[in-house]
């Protein structure tokens, strides 16, 4: 089922400019985690899992998306697969590394937020607002 959903999303947005970006949920922070640890401590999937939780927690704290209940379900799902639930560092440390992400467009960055289980939104933030979002 997951592969079918991903295929449908990719076919509908071949060049990753719209809806396909939702497949990048957790990747902005996940890529920063990988870079922070010089690609040695976390696999890509583990870094993305930690990124999903970190960005969801930040979005809830900033009232941008999600609920505590949704975060708890996401946490339980990720931990049930033995994936890390923490990046081992804080958002302030990762923030500058996130600005190298492919979802950055000049002075803006698109972040993918889960607003409810099974649904994500794309939020375009200025790099200044993104740094504030990350707690810098």
Coordinates of N, CA and C in Angstrom, one line a residue:
X1 N 0.8 -1.2 0.0 CA 0.0 0.0 0.0 C 0.9 1.3 0.0
X2 N 1.9 1.3 0.8 CA 2.8 2.5 0.9 C 3.5 2.8 -0.4
X3 N 3.9 1.7 -1.0 CA 4.6 1.9 -2.3 C 3.6 2.4 -3.4
X4 N 2.4 2.0 -3.3 CA 1.4 2.4 -4.3 C 1.1 3.9 -4.1
X5 N 1.0 4.3 -2.8 CA 0.7 5.7 -2.5 C 1.9 6.6 -3.0
X6 N 3.1 6.1 -2.7 CA 4.3 6.9 -3.1 C 4.4 7.0 -4.6
X7 N 4.1 5.9 -5.3 CA 4.1 5.9 -6.8 C 3.1 7.0 -7.3
X8 N 1.9 7.0 -6.7 CA 0.9 7.9 -7.2 C 1.3 9.3 -7.0
X9 N 1.9 9.6 -5.8 CA 2.3 11.0 -5.5 C 3.5 11.4 -6.5
X10 N 4.4 10.5 -6.7 CA 5.5 10.8 -7.6 C 5.1 11.0 -9.1
X11 N 4.1 10.2 -9.5 CA 3.6 10.3 -10.9 C 2.9 11.7 -11.0
X12 N 2.2 12.1 -10.0 CA 1.4 13.3 -10.1 C 2.3 14.6 -10.0
X13 N 3.5 14.4 -9.5 CA 4.4 15.6 -9.3 C 5.8 15.1 -9.6
X14 N 6.1 14.8 -10.9 CA 7.3 14.2 -11.3 C 8.6 15.1 -10.9
X15 N 8.4 16.4 -10.9 CA 9.6 17.2 -10.6 C 9.7 17.8 -9.2
X16 N 8.9 17.2 -8.3 CA 9.1 17.5 -6.8 C 8.9 19.0 -6.5
X17 N 7.8 19.6 -7.1 CA 7.6 21.0 -6.9 C 6.3 21.3 -6.1
X18 N 5.5 20.3 -5.9 CA 4.2 20.5 -5.2 C 4.0 19.4 -4.2
X19 N 2.9 18.6 -4.5 CA 2.5 17.6 -3.5 C 3.6 16.6 -3.2
X20 N 4.4 16.3 -4.1 CA 5.5 15.3 -3.9 C 6.4 15.7 -2.7
X21 N 6.4 17.0 -2.4 CA 7.3 17.4 -1.3 C 6.8 16.8 0.0
X22 N 5.6 16.3 0.1 CA 5.1 15.7 1.4 C 5.9 14.5 1.7
X23 N 6.5 13.8 0.7 CA 7.3 12.6 0.9 C 8.6 12.9 1.6
X24 N 8.9 14.2 1.7 CA 10.1 14.7 2.4 C 9.9 15.0 3.9
X25 N 8.7 14.6 4.4 CA 8.5 14.8 5.9 C 9.6 14.2 6.7
X26 N 10.3 15.0 7.5 CA 11.4 14.6 8.4 C 12.7 14.7 7.7
X27 N 12.8 14.9 6.4 CA 14.0 14.9 5.7 C 14.9 16.1 5.9
X28 N 14.3 17.3 6.1 CA 15.1 18.5 6.3 C 15.9 18.4 7.5
X29 N 15.3 18.0 8.6 CA 16.1 17.8 9.9 C 16.9 16.5 9.8
X30 N 16.4 15.5 9.1 CA 17.1 14.2 9.0 C 18.4 14.4 8.3
X31 N 18.4 15.1 7.2 CA 19.6 15.4 6.4 C 20.6 16.2 7.3
X32 N 20.1 17.1 8.1 CA 21.0 17.8 9.0 C 21.6 16.9 10.1
X33 N 20.9 16.0 10.6 CA 21.4 15.0 11.5 C 22.5 14.2 10.9
X34 N 22.3 13.7 9.7 CA 23.3 12.9 9.0 C 24.6 13.7 8.9
X35 N 24.4 15.0 8.4 CA 25.6 15.8 8.3 C 26.3 16.1 9.6
X36 N 25.5 16.4 10.6 CA 26.1 16.6 12.0 C 27.0 15.5 12.4
X37 N 26.6 14.3 12.2 CA 27.3 13.1 12.6 C 28.3 12.6 11.5
X38 N 28.5 13.4 10.5 CA 29.4 13.1 9.4 C 29.0 11.7 8.7
X39 N 27.7 11.5 8.6 CA 27.1 10.4 7.9 C 27.6 9.0 8.5
X40 N 27.9 9.0 9.8 CA 28.4 7.8 10.4 C 27.6 7.2 11.6
X41 N 26.8 8.0 12.3 CA 26.1 7.6 13.4 C 24.7 7.1 13.1
X42 N 24.0 7.8 12.3 CA 22.6 7.4 11.9 C 22.5 7.0 10.4
X43 N 21.8 6.0 10.1 CA 21.5 5.7 8.7 C 20.5 6.8 8.3
X44 N 20.3 6.8 7.0 CA 19.3 7.8 6.5 C 18.0 7.7 7.1
X45 N 17.5 6.4 7.1 CA 16.1 6.2 7.7 C 16.0 6.6 9.1
X46 N 17.1 6.2 9.9 CA 17.0 6.6 11.3 C 17.1 8.1 11.5
X47 N 17.9 8.8 10.7 CA 18.0 10.2 10.8 C 16.6 10.9 10.5
X48 N 16.0 10.4 9.4 CA 14.7 10.9 9.0 C 13.6 10.6 10.1
X49 N 13.6 9.5 10.7 CA 12.7 9.2 11.8 C 12.8 10.2 13.0
X50 N 14.1 10.4 13.4 CA 14.3 11.4 14.4 C 13.9 12.8 14.0
X51 N 14.1 13.1 12.7 CA 13.7 14.4 12.1 C 12.2 14.6 12.1
X52 N 11.5 13.5 11.8 CA 10.0 13.5 11.9 C 9.5 13.9 13.2
X53 N 10.1 13.3 14.3 CA 9.6 13.6 15.6 C 10.0 15.0 16.0
X54 N 11.3 15.4 15.7 CA 11.7 16.8 16.1 C 10.9 17.9 15.4
X55 N 10.6 17.7 14.1 CA 9.9 18.8 13.4 C 8.4 18.8 13.9
X56 N 7.9 17.7 14.2 CA 6.5 17.6 14.7 C 6.4 18.3 16.1
X57 N 7.3 18.0 17.0 CA 7.3 18.6 18.3 C 7.5 20.1 18.2
X58 N 8.4 20.6 17.3 CA 8.5 22.0 17.1 C 7.2 22.7 16.5
X59 N 6.6 22.0 15.6 CA 5.4 22.5 15.0 C 4.3 22.6 16.0
X60 N 4.2 21.6 16.9 CA 3.1 21.7 18.0 C 3.4 22.8 18.9
X61 N 4.7 23.0 19.3 CA 5.1 24.0 20.3 C 4.8 25.4 19.7
X62 N 4.9 25.6 18.4 CA 4.7 26.8 17.7 C 3.3 27.0 17.2
X63 N 2.4 26.0 17.5 CA 1.0 26.0 17.0 C 0.9 26.1 15.5
X64 N 1.8 25.5 14.8 CA 1.7 25.5 13.3 C 1.0 24.3 12.8
X65 N 1.1 23.2 13.5 CA 0.5 21.9 13.0 C 0.6 20.9 14.1
X66 N -0.4 19.9 14.1 CA -0.3 18.7 14.9 C -0.8 18.9 16.3
X67 N -0.9 17.8 17.0 CA -1.4 17.8 18.4 C -0.5 16.9 19.2
X68 N -0.5 17.0 20.5 CA 0.3 16.1 21.4 C -0.1 14.7 21.2
X69 N -1.4 14.4 21.0 CA -1.9 13.0 20.8 C -1.3 12.5 19.5
X70 N -1.2 13.3 18.4 CA -0.7 12.8 17.2 C 0.8 12.6 17.3
X71 N 1.5 13.4 18.1 CA 2.9 13.2 18.3 C 3.2 11.9 19.0
X72 N 2.3 11.6 20.0 CA 2.5 10.4 20.8 C 2.3 9.2 19.9
X73 N 1.3 9.2 19.0 CA 1.1 8.1 18.1 C 2.3 7.9 17.2
X74 N 2.9 9.0 16.7 CA 4.0 9.0 15.8 C 5.2 8.4 16.6
X75 N 5.4 8.9 17.8 CA 6.5 8.4 18.7 C 6.4 6.9 18.9
X76 N 5.2 6.4 19.2 CA 5.0 5.0 19.4 C 5.3 4.2 18.2
X77 N 4.8 4.7 17.0 CA 5.1 4.0 15.8 C 6.6 3.9 15.5
X78 N 7.3 5.0 15.6 CA 8.7 5.0 15.3 C 9.5 4.1 16.3
X79 N 9.1 4.2 17.5 CA 9.9 3.4 18.5 C 9.5 1.9 18.4
X80 N 8.3 1.6 17.9 CA 8.0 0.2 17.8 C 8.8 -0.5 16.7
X81 N 9.4 0.2 15.8 CA 10.3 -0.3 14.8 C 11.8 -0.3 15.2
X82 N 12.0 0.2 16.5 CA 13.4 0.3 16.9 C 14.2 1.4 16.4
X83 N 13.5 2.4 15.8 CA 14.1 3.6 15.2 C 14.3 4.6 16.3
X84 N 15.3 5.5 16.2 CA 15.6 6.5 17.2 C 14.5 7.5 17.3
X85 N 14.2 7.9 18.5 CA 13.2 8.9 18.7 C 13.9 10.3 19.1
X86 N 15.2 10.3 19.0 CA 15.9 11.6 19.3 C 17.1 11.7 18.3
X87 N 17.4 12.9 18.0 CA 18.5 13.1 17.1 C 19.8 13.2 17.9
X88 N 19.8 13.1 19.2 CA 21.0 13.2 20.0 C 21.6 14.6 20.1
X89 N 20.9 15.6 19.5 CA 21.4 17.0 19.6 C 20.1 17.8 19.5
X90 N 20.2 19.1 19.7 CA 19.1 20.0 19.7 C 18.8 20.7 18.4
X91 N 17.6 21.3 18.3 CA 17.2 21.9 17.0 C 18.1 23.1 16.7
X92 N 18.6 23.8 17.8 CA 19.4 25.0 17.6 C 20.7 24.6 16.9
X93 N 21.3 23.5 17.2 CA 22.5 23.0 16.6 C 22.3 22.6 15.2
X94 N 21.2 22.0 14.9 CA 20.9 21.5 13.6 C 20.4 22.6 12.6
X95 N 19.9 23.7 13.1 CA 19.2 24.7 12.3 C 20.1 25.2 11.1
X96 N 21.4 25.6 11.4 CA 22.2 26.0 10.2 C 22.4 25.0 9.2
X97 N 22.5 23.7 9.6 CA 22.7 22.6 8.7 C 21.5 22.4 7.8
X98 N 20.3 22.7 8.3 CA 19.1 22.5 7.6 C 19.0 23.5 6.4
X99 N 19.7 24.6 6.5 CA 19.6 25.6 5.4 C 20.3 25.2 4.1
X100 N 21.0 24.0 4.1 CA 21.6 23.5 2.9 C 20.6 22.5 2.2
X101 N 19.4 22.4 2.7 CA 18.5 21.4 2.2 C 18.0 21.8 0.8
X102 N 17.7 20.8 0.0 CA 17.2 21.0 -1.4 C 15.8 21.7 -1.4
X103 N 15.1 21.7 -0.3 CA 13.8 22.4 -0.3 C 14.0 23.9 0.0
X104 N 15.2 24.3 0.1 CA 15.4 25.8 0.2 C 15.4 26.4 -1.1
X105 N 14.7 27.6 -1.2 CA 14.7 28.3 -2.4 C 15.1 29.8 -2.1
X106 N 16.3 30.1 -2.4 CA 16.9 31.4 -2.1 C 16.7 31.8 -0.6
X107 N 15.9 32.7 -0.3 CA 15.8 33.1 1.1 C 14.6 32.5 1.8
X108 N 14.0 31.4 1.2 CA 12.9 30.6 1.8 C 13.2 29.2 1.9
X109 N 12.6 28.5 2.8 CA 12.7 27.0 2.9 C 11.3 26.4 3.1
X110 N 11.0 25.4 2.4 CA 9.8 24.7 2.5 C 9.9 23.6 3.6
X111 N 9.1 23.6 4.6 CA 9.2 22.5 5.6 C 7.9 21.7 5.5
X112 N 8.0 20.5 5.7 CA 6.8 19.6 5.6 C 6.4 19.2 7.1
X113 N 5.2 19.6 7.4 CA 4.6 19.3 8.7 C 3.4 18.4 8.6
X114 N 3.4 17.5 9.6 CA 2.2 16.6 9.7 C 1.2 17.3 10.6
X115 N 0.0 17.6 10.0 CA -1.0 18.3 10.8 C -2.0 17.3 11.4
X116 N -2.1 16.1 10.8 CA -2.8 15.0 11.4 C -2.3 13.7 10.8
X117 N -2.6 12.6 11.4 CA -2.1 11.3 10.9 C -2.6 11.1 9.5
X118 N -1.7 10.8 8.6 CA -2.0 10.6 7.2 C -2.1 11.8 6.3
X119 N -1.8 13.0 6.9 CA -1.9 14.2 6.1 C -0.7 15.2 6.5
X120 N -0.1 15.7 5.5 CA 1.0 16.7 5.7 C 0.7 18.0 5.0
X121 N 1.3 19.0 5.4 CA 1.2 20.3 4.8 C 2.6 20.8 4.5
X122 N 2.7 21.7 3.5 CA 3.9 22.3 3.1 C 3.9 23.8 3.6
X123 N 4.8 24.2 4.4 CA 4.9 25.5 5.0 C 6.1 26.2 4.5
X124 N 5.9 27.3 3.8 CA 7.1 28.1 3.3 C 7.4 29.1 4.3
X125 N 8.7 29.1 4.8 CA 9.2 30.0 5.8 C 10.4 30.8 5.2
X126 N 10.5 32.0 5.6 CA 11.8 32.7 5.3 C 12.9 32.1 6.1
X127 N 14.1 32.2 5.7 CA 15.2 31.6 6.4 C 15.2 32.1 7.8
X128 N 14.9 33.4 8.0 CA 14.9 34.0 9.4 C 13.8 33.3 10.2
X129 N 12.6 33.2 9.6 CA 11.5 32.5 10.4 C 11.8 31.1 10.6
X130 N 12.5 30.4 9.7 CA 12.9 29.0 9.9 C 13.8 28.9 11.1
X131 N 14.8 29.8 11.2 CA 15.7 29.8 12.3 C 15.0 30.0 13.6
X132 N 14.0 30.9 13.6 CA 13.2 31.1 14.8 C 12.4 29.9 15.2
X133 N 11.8 29.2 14.1 CA 11.1 28.0 14.3 C 12.0 26.9 15.0
X134 N 13.2 26.9 14.6 CA 14.2 25.9 15.2 C 14.7 26.4 16.5
X135 N 14.3 27.5 17.0 CA 14.7 28.0 18.3 C 16.0 28.8 18.4
X136 N 16.5 29.3 17.2 CA 17.7 30.1 17.1 C 17.3 31.5 17.3

